[in-house]
């Protein structure tokens, strides 16, 4: 199978990225620490509670670089502090470019208010 044929079999995925500027690094880290407290089940429960209206139930997460959360509706939200500026970065992935952008905007609005 060619690489092109293999790619054609994969579902379409679209990404969006943005950031909250002037968001202190300490505040970013405190948020991520709070979301990652406890067991893996606790982390999934915390993130599901925070983002369920936007993305559904959290089914998996990766804390390698910030917090990347996968949801049962297929969306992904990845939050991390900037490494060189007082910013909270947000990356989203979804089935359409519009959905990825909408999700990213709503997540950042939530973070701005928190």
PDB file of C-alpha atoms in Angstrom:
ATOM      1  CA  UNK A   1       0.000   0.000   0.000  1.00  0.00           C
ATOM      2  CA  UNK A   2       1.337   3.416  -0.903  1.00  0.00           C
ATOM      3  CA  UNK A   3       1.654   6.191   1.623  1.00  0.00           C
ATOM      4  CA  UNK A   4      -1.018   8.160  -0.256  1.00  0.00           C
ATOM      5  CA  UNK A   5      -3.442   5.229  -0.123  1.00  0.00           C
ATOM      6  CA  UNK A   6      -2.805   4.803   3.578  1.00  0.00           C
ATOM      7  CA  UNK A   7      -3.380   8.512   4.183  1.00  0.00           C
ATOM      8  CA  UNK A   8      -6.653   8.375   2.232  1.00  0.00           C
ATOM      9  CA  UNK A   9      -7.941   5.746   4.695  1.00  0.00           C
ATOM     10  CA  UNK A  10      -7.359   7.967   7.712  1.00  0.00           C
ATOM     11  CA  UNK A  11     -10.122  10.241   9.004  1.00  0.00           C
ATOM     12  CA  UNK A  12      -9.731  13.949   8.336  1.00  0.00           C
ATOM     13  CA  UNK A  13      -8.298  15.796  11.342  1.00  0.00           C
ATOM     14  CA  UNK A  14      -7.885  19.531  11.764  1.00  0.00           C
ATOM     15  CA  UNK A  15      -5.981  21.520  14.343  1.00  0.00           C
ATOM     16  CA  UNK A  16      -6.216  24.957  15.886  1.00  0.00           C
ATOM     17  CA  UNK A  17      -3.810  26.735  18.198  1.00  0.00           C
ATOM     18  CA  UNK A  18      -3.909  29.972  20.127  1.00  0.00           C
ATOM     19  CA  UNK A  19      -2.807  31.346  23.466  1.00  0.00           C
ATOM     20  CA  UNK A  20      -3.754  33.551  26.352  1.00  0.00           C
ATOM     21  CA  UNK A  21      -1.144  36.277  26.603  1.00  0.00           C
ATOM     22  CA  UNK A  22      -0.182  37.822  29.934  1.00  0.00           C
ATOM     23  CA  UNK A  23      -1.238  34.615  31.688  1.00  0.00           C
ATOM     24  CA  UNK A  24       1.389  34.044  34.384  1.00  0.00           C
ATOM     25  CA  UNK A  25       3.360  30.816  34.117  1.00  0.00           C
ATOM     26  CA  UNK A  26       2.636  30.103  37.785  1.00  0.00           C
ATOM     27  CA  UNK A  27      -1.090  30.320  37.059  1.00  0.00           C
ATOM     28  CA  UNK A  28      -0.742  27.952  34.066  1.00  0.00           C
ATOM     29  CA  UNK A  29       1.182  25.440  36.149  1.00  0.00           C
ATOM     30  CA  UNK A  30      -1.287  25.686  39.034  1.00  0.00           C
ATOM     31  CA  UNK A  31      -4.178  24.965  36.666  1.00  0.00           C
ATOM     32  CA  UNK A  32      -2.449  21.936  35.166  1.00  0.00           C
ATOM     33  CA  UNK A  33      -1.396  20.675  38.601  1.00  0.00           C
ATOM     34  CA  UNK A  34      -4.984  20.942  39.825  1.00  0.00           C
ATOM     35  CA  UNK A  35      -6.286  19.014  36.804  1.00  0.00           C
ATOM     36  CA  UNK A  36      -3.656  16.287  37.260  1.00  0.00           C
ATOM     37  CA  UNK A  37      -4.181  15.652  40.982  1.00  0.00           C
ATOM     38  CA  UNK A  38      -4.808  12.099  42.112  1.00  0.00           C
ATOM     39  CA  UNK A  39      -5.021   8.878  40.149  1.00  0.00           C
ATOM     40  CA  UNK A  40      -5.490   8.519  36.403  1.00  0.00           C
ATOM     41  CA  UNK A  41      -9.199   8.044  37.052  1.00  0.00           C
ATOM     42  CA  UNK A  42      -9.233  11.293  39.037  1.00  0.00           C
ATOM     43  CA  UNK A  43      -7.567  13.168  36.166  1.00  0.00           C
ATOM     44  CA  UNK A  44     -10.165  11.853  33.718  1.00  0.00           C
ATOM     45  CA  UNK A  45     -12.931  12.838  36.142  1.00  0.00           C
ATOM     46  CA  UNK A  46     -11.497  16.369  36.663  1.00  0.00           C
ATOM     47  CA  UNK A  47     -11.095  16.989  32.947  1.00  0.00           C
ATOM     48  CA  UNK A  48     -14.475  15.477  32.095  1.00  0.00           C
ATOM     49  CA  UNK A  49     -16.131  17.753  34.641  1.00  0.00           C
ATOM     50  CA  UNK A  50     -14.357  20.818  33.274  1.00  0.00           C
ATOM     51  CA  UNK A  51     -14.834  20.181  29.550  1.00  0.00           C
ATOM     52  CA  UNK A  52     -17.855  17.843  29.237  1.00  0.00           C
ATOM     53  CA  UNK A  53     -20.167  20.476  27.752  1.00  0.00           C
ATOM     54  CA  UNK A  54     -17.566  21.296  25.103  1.00  0.00           C
ATOM     55  CA  UNK A  55     -16.055  17.927  24.256  1.00  0.00           C
ATOM     56  CA  UNK A  56     -17.778  15.082  26.103  1.00  0.00           C
ATOM     57  CA  UNK A  57     -16.165  12.563  28.424  1.00  0.00           C
ATOM     58  CA  UNK A  58     -12.379  12.462  28.784  1.00  0.00           C
ATOM     59  CA  UNK A  59     -11.123   9.001  27.833  1.00  0.00           C
ATOM     60  CA  UNK A  60      -7.325   9.413  27.869  1.00  0.00           C
ATOM     61  CA  UNK A  61      -4.647  11.934  28.719  1.00  0.00           C
ATOM     62  CA  UNK A  62      -0.931  12.488  28.271  1.00  0.00           C
ATOM     63  CA  UNK A  63       1.004  14.736  30.645  1.00  0.00           C
ATOM     64  CA  UNK A  64       4.305  14.662  28.728  1.00  0.00           C
ATOM     65  CA  UNK A  65       4.135  18.338  27.705  1.00  0.00           C
ATOM     66  CA  UNK A  66       1.363  20.058  29.612  1.00  0.00           C
ATOM     67  CA  UNK A  67      -1.906  18.143  29.508  1.00  0.00           C
ATOM     68  CA  UNK A  68      -3.297  16.579  26.323  1.00  0.00           C
ATOM     69  CA  UNK A  69      -6.815  15.195  26.781  1.00  0.00           C
ATOM     70  CA  UNK A  70      -8.684  12.943  24.355  1.00  0.00           C
ATOM     71  CA  UNK A  71     -12.494  12.883  24.504  1.00  0.00           C
ATOM     72  CA  UNK A  72     -15.109  10.327  23.520  1.00  0.00           C
ATOM     73  CA  UNK A  73     -16.442  12.580  20.748  1.00  0.00           C
ATOM     74  CA  UNK A  74     -13.020  12.461  19.063  1.00  0.00           C
ATOM     75  CA  UNK A  75     -11.849  15.921  20.079  1.00  0.00           C
ATOM     76  CA  UNK A  76      -8.467  16.638  21.669  1.00  0.00           C
ATOM     77  CA  UNK A  77      -7.587  19.567  23.940  1.00  0.00           C
ATOM     78  CA  UNK A  78      -3.932  20.206  24.796  1.00  0.00           C
ATOM     79  CA  UNK A  79      -3.021  22.873  27.339  1.00  0.00           C
ATOM     80  CA  UNK A  80       0.503  23.878  28.299  1.00  0.00           C
ATOM     81  CA  UNK A  81       2.384  26.829  29.691  1.00  0.00           C
ATOM     82  CA  UNK A  82       4.634  28.605  27.233  1.00  0.00           C
ATOM     83  CA  UNK A  83       8.290  27.858  27.725  1.00  0.00           C
ATOM     84  CA  UNK A  84       9.414  31.413  27.045  1.00  0.00           C
ATOM     85  CA  UNK A  85       6.554  33.819  27.777  1.00  0.00           C
ATOM     86  CA  UNK A  86       3.760  34.377  30.309  1.00  0.00           C
ATOM     87  CA  UNK A  87       1.207  32.555  28.149  1.00  0.00           C
ATOM     88  CA  UNK A  88      -1.099  29.562  28.336  1.00  0.00           C
ATOM     89  CA  UNK A  89      -1.086  27.750  25.021  1.00  0.00           C
ATOM     90  CA  UNK A  90      -4.078  25.779  23.760  1.00  0.00           C
ATOM     91  CA  UNK A  91      -4.077  23.303  20.884  1.00  0.00           C
ATOM     92  CA  UNK A  92      -7.234  21.559  19.719  1.00  0.00           C
ATOM     93  CA  UNK A  93      -7.887  18.821  17.205  1.00  0.00           C
ATOM     94  CA  UNK A  94     -11.243  17.838  15.709  1.00  0.00           C
ATOM     95  CA  UNK A  95     -13.005  16.453  12.628  1.00  0.00           C
ATOM     96  CA  UNK A  96     -13.548  19.863  10.989  1.00  0.00           C
ATOM     97  CA  UNK A  97     -11.534  23.081  10.958  1.00  0.00           C
ATOM     98  CA  UNK A  98     -14.554  24.992  12.254  1.00  0.00           C
ATOM     99  CA  UNK A  99     -14.998  22.618  15.190  1.00  0.00           C
ATOM    100  CA  UNK A 100     -11.288  22.781  16.091  1.00  0.00           C
ATOM    101  CA  UNK A 101     -11.378  26.609  16.064  1.00  0.00           C
ATOM    102  CA  UNK A 102     -14.643  26.835  18.009  1.00  0.00           C
ATOM    103  CA  UNK A 103     -13.409  24.372  20.608  1.00  0.00           C
ATOM    104  CA  UNK A 104     -10.114  26.229  21.000  1.00  0.00           C
ATOM    105  CA  UNK A 105     -11.854  29.567  21.407  1.00  0.00           C
ATOM    106  CA  UNK A 106     -14.235  28.228  24.038  1.00  0.00           C
ATOM    107  CA  UNK A 107     -11.450  26.534  25.989  1.00  0.00           C
ATOM    108  CA  UNK A 108      -9.417  29.744  26.043  1.00  0.00           C
ATOM    109  CA  UNK A 109     -12.460  31.708  27.180  1.00  0.00           C
ATOM    110  CA  UNK A 110     -12.921  29.233  30.046  1.00  0.00           C
ATOM    111  CA  UNK A 111      -9.264  29.577  31.004  1.00  0.00           C
ATOM    112  CA  UNK A 112      -9.470  33.375  30.850  1.00  0.00           C
ATOM    113  CA  UNK A 113     -12.301  33.279  33.395  1.00  0.00           C
ATOM    114  CA  UNK A 114     -10.623  30.756  35.708  1.00  0.00           C
TER     115      UNK A 114
END
